Tab-separated table of C-alpha atoms and ligand atoms in Angstrom:
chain	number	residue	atom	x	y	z
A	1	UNK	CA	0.000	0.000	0.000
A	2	UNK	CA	1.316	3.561	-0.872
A	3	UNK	CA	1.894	6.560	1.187
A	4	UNK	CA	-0.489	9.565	0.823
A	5	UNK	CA	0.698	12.406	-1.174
A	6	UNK	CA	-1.379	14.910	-1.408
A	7	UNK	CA	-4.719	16.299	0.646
A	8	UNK	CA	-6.898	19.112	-1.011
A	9	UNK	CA	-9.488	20.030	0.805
A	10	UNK	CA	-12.605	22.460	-0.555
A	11	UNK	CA	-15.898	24.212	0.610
A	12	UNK	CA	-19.200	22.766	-0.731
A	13	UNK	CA	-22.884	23.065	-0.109
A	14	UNK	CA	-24.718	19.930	1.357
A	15	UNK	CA	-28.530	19.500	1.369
A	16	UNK	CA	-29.594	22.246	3.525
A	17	UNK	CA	-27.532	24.739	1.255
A	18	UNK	CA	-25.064	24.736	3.961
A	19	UNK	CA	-21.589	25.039	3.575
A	20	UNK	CA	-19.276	21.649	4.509
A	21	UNK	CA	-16.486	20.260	3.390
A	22	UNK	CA	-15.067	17.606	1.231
A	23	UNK	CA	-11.720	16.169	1.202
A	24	UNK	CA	-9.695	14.750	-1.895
A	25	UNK	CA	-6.881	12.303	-1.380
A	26	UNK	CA	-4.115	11.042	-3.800
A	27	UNK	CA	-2.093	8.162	-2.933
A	28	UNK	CA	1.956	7.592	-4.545
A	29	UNK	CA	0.177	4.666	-6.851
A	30	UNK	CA	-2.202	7.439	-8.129
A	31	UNK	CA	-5.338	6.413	-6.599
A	32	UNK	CA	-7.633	8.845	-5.197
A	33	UNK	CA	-10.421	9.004	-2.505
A	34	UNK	CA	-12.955	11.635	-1.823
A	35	UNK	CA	-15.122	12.354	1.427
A	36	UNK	CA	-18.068	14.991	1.948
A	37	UNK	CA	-18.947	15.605	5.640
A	38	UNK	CA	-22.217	15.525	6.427
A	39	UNK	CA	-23.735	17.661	9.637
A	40	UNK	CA	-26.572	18.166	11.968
A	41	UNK	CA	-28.549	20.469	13.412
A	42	UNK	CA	-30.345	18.177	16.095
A	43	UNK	CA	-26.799	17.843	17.294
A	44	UNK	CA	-25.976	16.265	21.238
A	45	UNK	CA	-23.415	18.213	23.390
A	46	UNK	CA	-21.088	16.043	23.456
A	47	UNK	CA	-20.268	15.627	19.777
A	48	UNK	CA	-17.290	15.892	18.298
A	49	UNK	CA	-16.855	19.783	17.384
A	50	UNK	CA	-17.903	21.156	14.139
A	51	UNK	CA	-15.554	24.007	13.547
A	52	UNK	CA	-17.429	26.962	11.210
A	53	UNK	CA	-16.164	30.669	10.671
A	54	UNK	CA	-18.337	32.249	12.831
A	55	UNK	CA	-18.089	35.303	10.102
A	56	UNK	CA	-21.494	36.834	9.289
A	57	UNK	CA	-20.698	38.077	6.118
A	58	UNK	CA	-20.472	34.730	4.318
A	59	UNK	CA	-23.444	32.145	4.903
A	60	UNK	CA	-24.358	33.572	7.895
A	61	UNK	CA	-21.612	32.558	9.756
A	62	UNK	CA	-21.775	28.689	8.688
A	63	UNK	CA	-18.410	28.987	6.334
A	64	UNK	CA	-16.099	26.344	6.850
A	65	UNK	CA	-12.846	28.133	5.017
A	66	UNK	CA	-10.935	27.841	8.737
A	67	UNK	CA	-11.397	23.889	8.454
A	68	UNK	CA	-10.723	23.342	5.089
A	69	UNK	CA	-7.607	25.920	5.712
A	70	UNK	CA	-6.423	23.288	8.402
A	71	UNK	CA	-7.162	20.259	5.899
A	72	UNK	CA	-4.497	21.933	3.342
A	73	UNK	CA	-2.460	23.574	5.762
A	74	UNK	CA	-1.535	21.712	9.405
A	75	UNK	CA	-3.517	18.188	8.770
A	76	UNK	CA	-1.832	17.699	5.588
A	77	UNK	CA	1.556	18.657	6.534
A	78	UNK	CA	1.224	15.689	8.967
A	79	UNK	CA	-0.328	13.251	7.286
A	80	UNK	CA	1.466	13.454	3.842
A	81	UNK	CA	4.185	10.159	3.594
A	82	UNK	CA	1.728	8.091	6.254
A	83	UNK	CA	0.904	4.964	4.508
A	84	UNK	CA	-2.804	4.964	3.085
A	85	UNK	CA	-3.897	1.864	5.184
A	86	UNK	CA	-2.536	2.139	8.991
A	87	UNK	CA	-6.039	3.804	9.467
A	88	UNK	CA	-5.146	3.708	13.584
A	89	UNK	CA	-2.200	5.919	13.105
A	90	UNK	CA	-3.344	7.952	10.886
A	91	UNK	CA	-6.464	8.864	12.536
A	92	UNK	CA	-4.457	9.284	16.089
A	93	UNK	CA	-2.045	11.319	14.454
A	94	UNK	CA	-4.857	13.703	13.716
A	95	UNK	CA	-6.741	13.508	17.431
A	96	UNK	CA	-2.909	14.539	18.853
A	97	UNK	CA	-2.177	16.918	16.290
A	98	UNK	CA	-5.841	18.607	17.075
A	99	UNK	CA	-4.941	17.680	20.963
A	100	UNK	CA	-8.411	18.716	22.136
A	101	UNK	CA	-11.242	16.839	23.662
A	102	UNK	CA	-13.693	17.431	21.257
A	103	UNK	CA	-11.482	18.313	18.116
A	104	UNK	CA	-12.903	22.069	18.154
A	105	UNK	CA	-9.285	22.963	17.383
A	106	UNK	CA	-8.885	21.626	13.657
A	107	UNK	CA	-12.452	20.623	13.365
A	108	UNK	CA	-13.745	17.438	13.257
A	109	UNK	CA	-15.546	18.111	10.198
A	110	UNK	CA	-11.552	19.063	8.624
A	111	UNK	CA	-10.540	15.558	10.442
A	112	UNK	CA	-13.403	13.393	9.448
A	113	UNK	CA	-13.106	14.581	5.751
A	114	UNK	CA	-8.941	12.703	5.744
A	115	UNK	CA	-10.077	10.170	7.470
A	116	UNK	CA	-12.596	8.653	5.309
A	117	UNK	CA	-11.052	10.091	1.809
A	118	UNK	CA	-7.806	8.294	2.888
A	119	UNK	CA	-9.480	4.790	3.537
A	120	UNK	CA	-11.830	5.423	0.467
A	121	UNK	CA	-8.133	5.950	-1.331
A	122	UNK	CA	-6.770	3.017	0.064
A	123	UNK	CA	-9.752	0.694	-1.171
A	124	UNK	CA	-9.497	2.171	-4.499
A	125	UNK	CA	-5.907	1.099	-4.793
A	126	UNK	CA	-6.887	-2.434	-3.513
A	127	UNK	CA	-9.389	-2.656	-5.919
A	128	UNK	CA	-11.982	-3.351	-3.719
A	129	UNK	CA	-15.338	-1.713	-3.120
A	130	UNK	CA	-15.519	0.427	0.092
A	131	UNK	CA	-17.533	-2.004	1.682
A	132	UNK	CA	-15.142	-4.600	1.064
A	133	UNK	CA	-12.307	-3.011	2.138
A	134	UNK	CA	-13.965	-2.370	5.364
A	135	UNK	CA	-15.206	-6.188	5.903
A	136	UNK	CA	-11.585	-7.187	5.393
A	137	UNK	CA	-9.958	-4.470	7.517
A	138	UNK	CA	-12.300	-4.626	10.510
A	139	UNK	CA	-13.356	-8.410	10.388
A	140	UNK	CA	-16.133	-7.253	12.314
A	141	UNK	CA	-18.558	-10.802	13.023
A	142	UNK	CA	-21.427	-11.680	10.862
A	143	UNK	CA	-22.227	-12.220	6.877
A	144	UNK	CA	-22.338	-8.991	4.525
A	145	UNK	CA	-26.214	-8.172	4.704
A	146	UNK	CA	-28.094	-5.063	3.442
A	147	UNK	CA	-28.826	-3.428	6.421
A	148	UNK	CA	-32.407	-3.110	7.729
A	149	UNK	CA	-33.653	0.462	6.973
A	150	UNK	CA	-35.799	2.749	9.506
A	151	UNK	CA	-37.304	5.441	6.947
A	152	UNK	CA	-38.692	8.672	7.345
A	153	UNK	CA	-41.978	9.088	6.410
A	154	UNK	CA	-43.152	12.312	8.822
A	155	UNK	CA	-40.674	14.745	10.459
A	156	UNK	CA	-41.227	17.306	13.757
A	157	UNK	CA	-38.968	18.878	16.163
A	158	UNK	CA	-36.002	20.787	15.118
A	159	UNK	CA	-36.198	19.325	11.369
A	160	UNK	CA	-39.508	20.587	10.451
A	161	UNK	CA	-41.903	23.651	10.818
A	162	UNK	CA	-44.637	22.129	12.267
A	163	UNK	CA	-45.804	21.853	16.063
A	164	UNK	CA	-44.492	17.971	16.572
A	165	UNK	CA	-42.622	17.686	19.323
A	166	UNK	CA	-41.343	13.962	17.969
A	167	UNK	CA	-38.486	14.753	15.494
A	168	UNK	CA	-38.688	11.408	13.451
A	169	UNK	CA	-41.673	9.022	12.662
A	170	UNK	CA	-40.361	6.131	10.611
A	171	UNK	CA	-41.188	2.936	9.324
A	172	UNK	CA	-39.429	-0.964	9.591
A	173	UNK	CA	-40.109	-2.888	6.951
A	174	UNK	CA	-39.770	-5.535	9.103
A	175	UNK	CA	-41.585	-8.296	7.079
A	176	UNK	CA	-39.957	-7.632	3.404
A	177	UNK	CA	-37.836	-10.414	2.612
A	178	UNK	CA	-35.679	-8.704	0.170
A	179	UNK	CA	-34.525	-5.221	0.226
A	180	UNK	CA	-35.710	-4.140	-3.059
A	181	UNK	CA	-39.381	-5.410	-1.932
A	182	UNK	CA	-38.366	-3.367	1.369
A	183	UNK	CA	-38.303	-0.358	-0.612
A	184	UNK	CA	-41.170	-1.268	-2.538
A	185	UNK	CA	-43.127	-1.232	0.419
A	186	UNK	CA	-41.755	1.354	2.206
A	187	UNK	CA	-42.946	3.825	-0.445
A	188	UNK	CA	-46.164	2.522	-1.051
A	189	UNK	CA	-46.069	3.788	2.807
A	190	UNK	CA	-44.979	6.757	2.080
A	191	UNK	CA	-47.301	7.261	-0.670
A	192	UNK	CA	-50.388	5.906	1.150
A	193	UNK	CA	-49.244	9.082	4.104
A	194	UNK	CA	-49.750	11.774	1.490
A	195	UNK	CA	-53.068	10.899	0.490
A	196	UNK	CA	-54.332	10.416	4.385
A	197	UNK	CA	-52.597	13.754	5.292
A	198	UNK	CA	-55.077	15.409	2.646
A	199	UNK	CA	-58.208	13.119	3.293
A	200	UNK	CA	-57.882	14.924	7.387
A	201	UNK	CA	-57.287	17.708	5.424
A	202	UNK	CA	-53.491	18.384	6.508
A	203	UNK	CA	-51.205	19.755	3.870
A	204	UNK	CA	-48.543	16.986	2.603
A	205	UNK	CA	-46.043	19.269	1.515
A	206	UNK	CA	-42.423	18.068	1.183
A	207	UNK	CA	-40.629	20.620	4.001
A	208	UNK	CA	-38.634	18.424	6.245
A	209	UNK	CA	-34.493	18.345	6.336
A	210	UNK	CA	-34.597	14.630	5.687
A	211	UNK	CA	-36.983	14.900	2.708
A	212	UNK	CA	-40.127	13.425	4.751
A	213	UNK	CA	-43.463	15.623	5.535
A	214	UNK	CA	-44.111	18.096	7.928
A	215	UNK	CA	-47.894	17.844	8.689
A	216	UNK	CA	-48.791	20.540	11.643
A	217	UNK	CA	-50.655	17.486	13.571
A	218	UNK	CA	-53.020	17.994	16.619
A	219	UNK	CA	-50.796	15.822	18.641
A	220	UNK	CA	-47.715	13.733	18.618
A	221	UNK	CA	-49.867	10.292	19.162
A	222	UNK	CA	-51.978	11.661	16.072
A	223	UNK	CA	-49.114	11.256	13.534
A	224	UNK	CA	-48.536	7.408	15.538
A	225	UNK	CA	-52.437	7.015	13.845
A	226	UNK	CA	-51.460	8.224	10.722
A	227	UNK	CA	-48.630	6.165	10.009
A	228	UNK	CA	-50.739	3.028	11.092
A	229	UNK	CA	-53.735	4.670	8.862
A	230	UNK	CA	-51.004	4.803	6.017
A	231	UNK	CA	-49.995	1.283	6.082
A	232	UNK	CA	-53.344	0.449	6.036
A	233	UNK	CA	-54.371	2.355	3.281
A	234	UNK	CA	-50.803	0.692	1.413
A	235	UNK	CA	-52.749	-2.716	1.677
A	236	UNK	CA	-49.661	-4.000	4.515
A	237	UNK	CA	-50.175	-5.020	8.090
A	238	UNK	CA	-48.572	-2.750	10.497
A	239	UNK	CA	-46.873	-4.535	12.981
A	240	UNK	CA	-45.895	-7.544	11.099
A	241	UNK	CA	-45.218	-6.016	7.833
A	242	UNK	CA	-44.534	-2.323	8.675
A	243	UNK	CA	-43.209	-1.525	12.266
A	244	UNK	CA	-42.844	2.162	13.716
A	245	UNK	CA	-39.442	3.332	15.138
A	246	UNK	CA	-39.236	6.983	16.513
A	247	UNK	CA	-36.927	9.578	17.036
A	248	UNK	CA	-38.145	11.420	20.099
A	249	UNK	CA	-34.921	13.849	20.239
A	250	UNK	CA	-36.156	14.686	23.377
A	251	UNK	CA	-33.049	16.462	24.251
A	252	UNK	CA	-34.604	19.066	21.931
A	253	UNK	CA	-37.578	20.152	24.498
A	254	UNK	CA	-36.396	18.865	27.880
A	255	UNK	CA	-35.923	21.849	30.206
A	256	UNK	CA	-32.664	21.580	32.601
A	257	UNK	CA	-34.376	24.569	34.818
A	258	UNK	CA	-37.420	22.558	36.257
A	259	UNK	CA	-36.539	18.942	34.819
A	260	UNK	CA	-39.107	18.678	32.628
A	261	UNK	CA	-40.036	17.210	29.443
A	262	UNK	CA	-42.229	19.608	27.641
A	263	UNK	CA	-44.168	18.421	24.964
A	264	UNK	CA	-45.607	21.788	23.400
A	265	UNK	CA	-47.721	19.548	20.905
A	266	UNK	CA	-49.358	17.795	23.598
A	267	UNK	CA	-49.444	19.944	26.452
A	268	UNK	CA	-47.866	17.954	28.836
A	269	UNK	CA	-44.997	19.342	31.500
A	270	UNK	CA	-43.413	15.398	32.391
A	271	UNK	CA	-40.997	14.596	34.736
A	272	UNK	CA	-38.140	11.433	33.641
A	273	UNK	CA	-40.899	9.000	35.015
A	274	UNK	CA	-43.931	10.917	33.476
A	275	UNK	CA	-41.785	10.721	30.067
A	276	UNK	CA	-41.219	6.837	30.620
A	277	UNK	CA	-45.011	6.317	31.592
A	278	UNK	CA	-45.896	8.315	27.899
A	279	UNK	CA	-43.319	6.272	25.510
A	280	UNK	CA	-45.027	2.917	27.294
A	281	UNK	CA	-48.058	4.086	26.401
A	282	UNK	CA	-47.177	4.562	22.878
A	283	UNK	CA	-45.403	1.161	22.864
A	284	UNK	CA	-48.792	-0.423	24.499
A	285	UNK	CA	-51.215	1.260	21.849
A	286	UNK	CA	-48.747	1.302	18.623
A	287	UNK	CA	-46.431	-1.440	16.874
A	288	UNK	CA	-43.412	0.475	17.692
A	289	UNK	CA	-40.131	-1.305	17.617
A	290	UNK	CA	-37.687	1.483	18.437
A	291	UNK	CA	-37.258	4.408	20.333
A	292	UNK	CA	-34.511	6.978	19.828
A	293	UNK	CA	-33.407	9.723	22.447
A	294	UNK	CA	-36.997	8.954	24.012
A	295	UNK	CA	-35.076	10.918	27.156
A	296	UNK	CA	-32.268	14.082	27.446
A	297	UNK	CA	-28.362	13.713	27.012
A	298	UNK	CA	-27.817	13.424	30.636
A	299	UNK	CA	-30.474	11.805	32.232
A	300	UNK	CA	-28.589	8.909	32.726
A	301	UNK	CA	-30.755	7.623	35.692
A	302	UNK	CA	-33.842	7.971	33.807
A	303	UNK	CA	-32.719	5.847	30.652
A	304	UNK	CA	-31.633	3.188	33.013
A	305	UNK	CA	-35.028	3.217	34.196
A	306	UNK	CA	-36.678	3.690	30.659
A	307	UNK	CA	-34.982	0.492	30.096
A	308	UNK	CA	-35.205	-1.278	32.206
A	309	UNK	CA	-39.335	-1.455	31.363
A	310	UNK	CA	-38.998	-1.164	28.144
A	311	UNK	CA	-35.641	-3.036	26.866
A	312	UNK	CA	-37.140	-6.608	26.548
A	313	UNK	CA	-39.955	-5.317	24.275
A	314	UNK	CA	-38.549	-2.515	22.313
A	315	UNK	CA	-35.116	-1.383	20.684
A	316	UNK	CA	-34.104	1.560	23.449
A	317	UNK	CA	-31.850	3.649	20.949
A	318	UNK	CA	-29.614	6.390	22.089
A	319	UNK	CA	-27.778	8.928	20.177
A	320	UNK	CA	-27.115	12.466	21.655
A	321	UNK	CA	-26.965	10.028	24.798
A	322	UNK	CA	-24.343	8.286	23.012
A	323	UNK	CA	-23.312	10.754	20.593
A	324	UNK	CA	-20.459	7.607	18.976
A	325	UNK	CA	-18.076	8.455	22.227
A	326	UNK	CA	-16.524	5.401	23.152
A	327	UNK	CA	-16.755	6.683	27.083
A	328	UNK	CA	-20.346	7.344	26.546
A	329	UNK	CA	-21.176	4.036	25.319
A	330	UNK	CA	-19.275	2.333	28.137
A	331	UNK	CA	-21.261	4.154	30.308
A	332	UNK	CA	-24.545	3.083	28.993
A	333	UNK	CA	-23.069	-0.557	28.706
A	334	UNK	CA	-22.463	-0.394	32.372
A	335	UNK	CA	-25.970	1.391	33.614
A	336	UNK	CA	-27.732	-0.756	31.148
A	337	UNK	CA	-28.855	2.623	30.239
A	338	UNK	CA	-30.310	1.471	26.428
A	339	UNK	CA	-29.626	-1.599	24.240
A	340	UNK	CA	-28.403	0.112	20.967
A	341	UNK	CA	-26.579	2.964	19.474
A	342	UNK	CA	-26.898	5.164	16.930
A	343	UNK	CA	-23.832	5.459	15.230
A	344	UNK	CA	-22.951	8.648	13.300
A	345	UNK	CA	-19.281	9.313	12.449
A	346	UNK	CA	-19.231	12.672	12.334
A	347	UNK	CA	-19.866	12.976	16.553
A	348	UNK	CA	-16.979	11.346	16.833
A	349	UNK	CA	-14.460	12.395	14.004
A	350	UNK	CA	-12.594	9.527	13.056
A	351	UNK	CA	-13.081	6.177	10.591
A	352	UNK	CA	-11.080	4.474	13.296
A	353	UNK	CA	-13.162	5.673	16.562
A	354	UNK	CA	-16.261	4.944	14.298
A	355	UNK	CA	-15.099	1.503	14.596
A	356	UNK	CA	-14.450	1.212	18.271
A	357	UNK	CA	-17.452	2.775	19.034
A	358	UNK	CA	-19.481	-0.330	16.650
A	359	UNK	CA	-17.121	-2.907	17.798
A	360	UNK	CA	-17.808	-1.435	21.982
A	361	UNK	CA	-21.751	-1.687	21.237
A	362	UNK	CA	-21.359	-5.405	19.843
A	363	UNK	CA	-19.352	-7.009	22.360
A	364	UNK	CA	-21.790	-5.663	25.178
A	365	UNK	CA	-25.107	-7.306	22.870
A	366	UNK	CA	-26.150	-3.763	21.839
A	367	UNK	CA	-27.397	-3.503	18.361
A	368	UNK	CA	-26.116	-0.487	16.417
A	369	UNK	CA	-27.526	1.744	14.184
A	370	UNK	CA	-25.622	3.390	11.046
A	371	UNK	CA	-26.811	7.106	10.402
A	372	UNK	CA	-26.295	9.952	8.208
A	373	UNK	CA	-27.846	13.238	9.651
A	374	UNK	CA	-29.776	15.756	8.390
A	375	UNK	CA	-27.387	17.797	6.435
A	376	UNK	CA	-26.155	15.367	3.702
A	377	UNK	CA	-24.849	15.419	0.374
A	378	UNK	CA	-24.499	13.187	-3.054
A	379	UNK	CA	-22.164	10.913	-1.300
A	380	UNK	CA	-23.050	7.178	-0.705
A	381	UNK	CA	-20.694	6.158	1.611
A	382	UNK	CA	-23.072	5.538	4.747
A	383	UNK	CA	-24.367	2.507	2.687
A	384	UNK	CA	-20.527	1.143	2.306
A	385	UNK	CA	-19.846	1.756	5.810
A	386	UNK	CA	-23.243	0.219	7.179
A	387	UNK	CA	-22.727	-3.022	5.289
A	388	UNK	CA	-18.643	-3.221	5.674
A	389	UNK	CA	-18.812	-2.971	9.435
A	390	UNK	CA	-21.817	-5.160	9.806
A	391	UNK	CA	-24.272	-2.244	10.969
A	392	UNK	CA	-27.759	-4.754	11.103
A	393	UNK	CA	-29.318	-1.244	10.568
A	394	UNK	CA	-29.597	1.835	8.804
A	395	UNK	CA	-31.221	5.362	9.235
A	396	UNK	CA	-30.772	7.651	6.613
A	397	UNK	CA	-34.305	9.642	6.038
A	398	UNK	CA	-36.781	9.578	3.391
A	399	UNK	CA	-37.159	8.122	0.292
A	400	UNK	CA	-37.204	11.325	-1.502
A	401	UNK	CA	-34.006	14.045	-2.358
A	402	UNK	CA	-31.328	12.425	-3.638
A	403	UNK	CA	-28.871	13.165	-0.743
A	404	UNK	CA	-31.253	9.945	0.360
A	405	UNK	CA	-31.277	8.381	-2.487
A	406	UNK	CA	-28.086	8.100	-3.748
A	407	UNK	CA	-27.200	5.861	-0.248
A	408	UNK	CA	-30.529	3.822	-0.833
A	409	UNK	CA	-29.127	3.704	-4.549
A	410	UNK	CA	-26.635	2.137	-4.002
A	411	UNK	CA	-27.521	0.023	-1.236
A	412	UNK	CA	-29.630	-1.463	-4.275
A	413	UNK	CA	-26.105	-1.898	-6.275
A	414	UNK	CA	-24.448	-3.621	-3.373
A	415	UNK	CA	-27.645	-6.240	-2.867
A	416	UNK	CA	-27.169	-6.696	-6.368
A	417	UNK	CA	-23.113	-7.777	-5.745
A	418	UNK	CA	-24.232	-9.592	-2.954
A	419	UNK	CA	-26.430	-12.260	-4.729
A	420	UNK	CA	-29.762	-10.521	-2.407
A	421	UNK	CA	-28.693	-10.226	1.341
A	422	UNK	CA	-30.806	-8.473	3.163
A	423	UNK	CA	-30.610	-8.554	7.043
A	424	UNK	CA	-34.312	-8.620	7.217
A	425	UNK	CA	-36.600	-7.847	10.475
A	426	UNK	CA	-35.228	-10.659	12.495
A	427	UNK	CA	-32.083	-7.825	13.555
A	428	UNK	CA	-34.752	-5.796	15.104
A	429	UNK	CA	-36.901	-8.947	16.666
A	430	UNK	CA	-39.012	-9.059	13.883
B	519	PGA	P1	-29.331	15.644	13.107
B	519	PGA	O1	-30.566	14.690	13.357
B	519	PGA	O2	-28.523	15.082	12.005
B	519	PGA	O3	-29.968	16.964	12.802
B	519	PGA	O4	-28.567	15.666	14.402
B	519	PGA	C1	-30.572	13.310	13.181
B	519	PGA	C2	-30.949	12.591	14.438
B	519	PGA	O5	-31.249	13.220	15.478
B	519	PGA	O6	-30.934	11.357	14.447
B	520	ZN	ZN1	-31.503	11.257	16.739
């Protein structure tokens, strides 16, 4: 494997209109690897830091020159001559070099961008796919399987303009025995949602970041009815053909001042324990098989308690809990504070920490969860990465804009390599 011999790094737009960067990568033998950052805006504290100008004459202040400055400038003076596939040096290299907890010195969107284009590099000149490359470089257990997909059909919270306090409702096609026939069904779904959003005379207008709708519902249990009312209407079974995962992001409306959980769509002021009593209910009255961030960041006592009722029945999901830190996640593995992560490699900053924090989650019996977030762009690699280091499942948002697409795209090209292997609803106790 060659050394790395040059880094150019540039400012792009992603799906928001946003600025973020992308990284190129050329290797001695020629080859070349790319990486666009993706970002969030229902971001937990304790990500990884996303360094932006801060000047409010260009985008508002969301610029990223100073990170793709320290991509051309200090990152590449250090990484230049490493060899293309020691990913664990190269990526520590970086984390000393930045020398900060949360890599707010050089950015972690600057760091992330290397990372990735330099393993992406390193596949190309080993003339294997991406997924490949990371199947053989991580060994992580299990057969290559087309992850199961949670998809976004309705959006609320910080991604959307309507009253929902719930940032995600998605479906599982947990009965599909294929993935293309997953997808089939999923929009059929999706389609089905449209036309009972306008028969209850809500608008179905396209406004959400991840490409799903942004009804102004009543209530946040009223858009649990609709989805049901949609797979219905899509001639499917919910439950045993079309579960419901959410993404309560409740980080988003807890209040640190009084401790409360306050659901503005609802009306409700809850405490941790009047939280845990609503998400049972919803798990009681609804064929929901996952629940993300259903409590804050740092209410560590209350997701032990959340599930510990509600672990053996449902997937208890955490990311801003988690937010990919290995620490984090040893934490929760300890408390028994959820059963599954979310894994997003941008809160982290690294290929090689994305790793850890997968391999961590597995050895303890958590599932994990591979997402992109709701600033995206044209690249595809989530659906590399999700199959490569055995993910089980994947969240990447609707089934509409093609910053979606292009990773259900070519999920569709790698089921196709793989002679149909899809994972299927059994990962999610289906
Ligand atoms: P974000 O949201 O990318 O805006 O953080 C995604 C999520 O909360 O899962
Ligand atoms: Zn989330």
């Amino acid at each position: 494997m060659s050394e790395i011999t040059a880094v150019k790094g540039r400012e792009i737009l992603d799906s928001r209109g946003y600025p973020t960067v992308e990284v190129e990568v050329t290797l001695a033998s020629g080859h070349t690897g790319r990486m666009l950052v993706p970002s969030g805006v229902s971001t937990g504290k304790w990500e990884a830091h996303e360094l932006r100008d801060g000047d409010a004459s260009r985008y508002g202040g969301r610029g990223v020159r100073k990170a793709v400055a320290n991509v051309n400038g200090e990152l590449a003076e250090a990484v230049i001559g490493l060899a293309a596939d020691n990913q664990a040096f190269l990526d520590r290299r970086m984390i000393d070099l930045d020398a900060t907890a949360q890599k707010s010195r050089l950015g972690a969107n600057a760091i992330l961008g290397i990372s990735f284009a330099v393993a992406r590099a390193a596949a190309a000149e080993a003339g294997k796919p991406f997924y490949r490359y990371l199947a053989d470089a991580y060994r992580i257990e299990g057969d290559l399987r087309i992850p199961l997909p949670m998809v976004n059909v309705m959006s609320g919270g910080l991604h959307a303009g309507g009253k929902l306090d719930v940032q995600d409702y998605m479906v599982v096609p947990v009965g599909a025995s294929s993935y293309p026939e997953a997808l089939e069904q999923v929009s059929a779904v999706w389609q089905a949602t449209r036309v009972v959003l306008n028969a209850s005379g809500y608008e179905a207008f396209l406004v959400a970041d991840e490409g799903g709708l942004g009804p102004a519902l009543n209530s946040n249990e009223e858009g649990l009815e609709i989805l049901c009312r949609s797979v219905e209407q899509a001639g499917l079974k919910p439950g045993s053909d079309i579960a419901i995962a959410l993404d309560v992001a409740s980080t988003h409306f807890y209040d640190p001042t009084s401790n409360e959980y306050v659901l503005g769509a609802d009306g409700s002021r809850l405490t941790s324990e009047g939280m845990i009593d609503r998400l049972e209910k919803w798990v009681s009255s609804y064929p929901i098989v996952s629940i993300e961030d259903g409590l804050a960041e740092d209410d560590w006592e209350g997701w032990r308690r959340l599930t510990e009722r509600l672990g053996e029945r449902i997937q208890v999901l955490g990311d801003d809990l988690f937010t990919t830190n290995g620490e984090r996640i040893q934490r929760g593995i300890d408390l028994n504070a959820a059963n599954a992560v979310l894994v997003k490699s941008n809160q982290i900053g690294t290929l090689m920490e994305t790793v850890e924090a997968i391999r961590l989650a597995k050895f303890a019996g958590f599932r994990t969860v591979i997402s992109a977030r709701s600033g995206e762009t044209e690249d595809d690699v989530l659906a590399d990465l999700a199959v490569g280091l055995r993910g089980g499942q994947i969240k990447i948002g609707s089934l509409t804009r093609s910053s979606r697409l292009s990773k259900y795209n070519r999920l569709l090209r790698i089921d196709e390599e793989l002679g149909g292997a899809f994972e299927g609803g059994k990962v999610i106790g289906g």
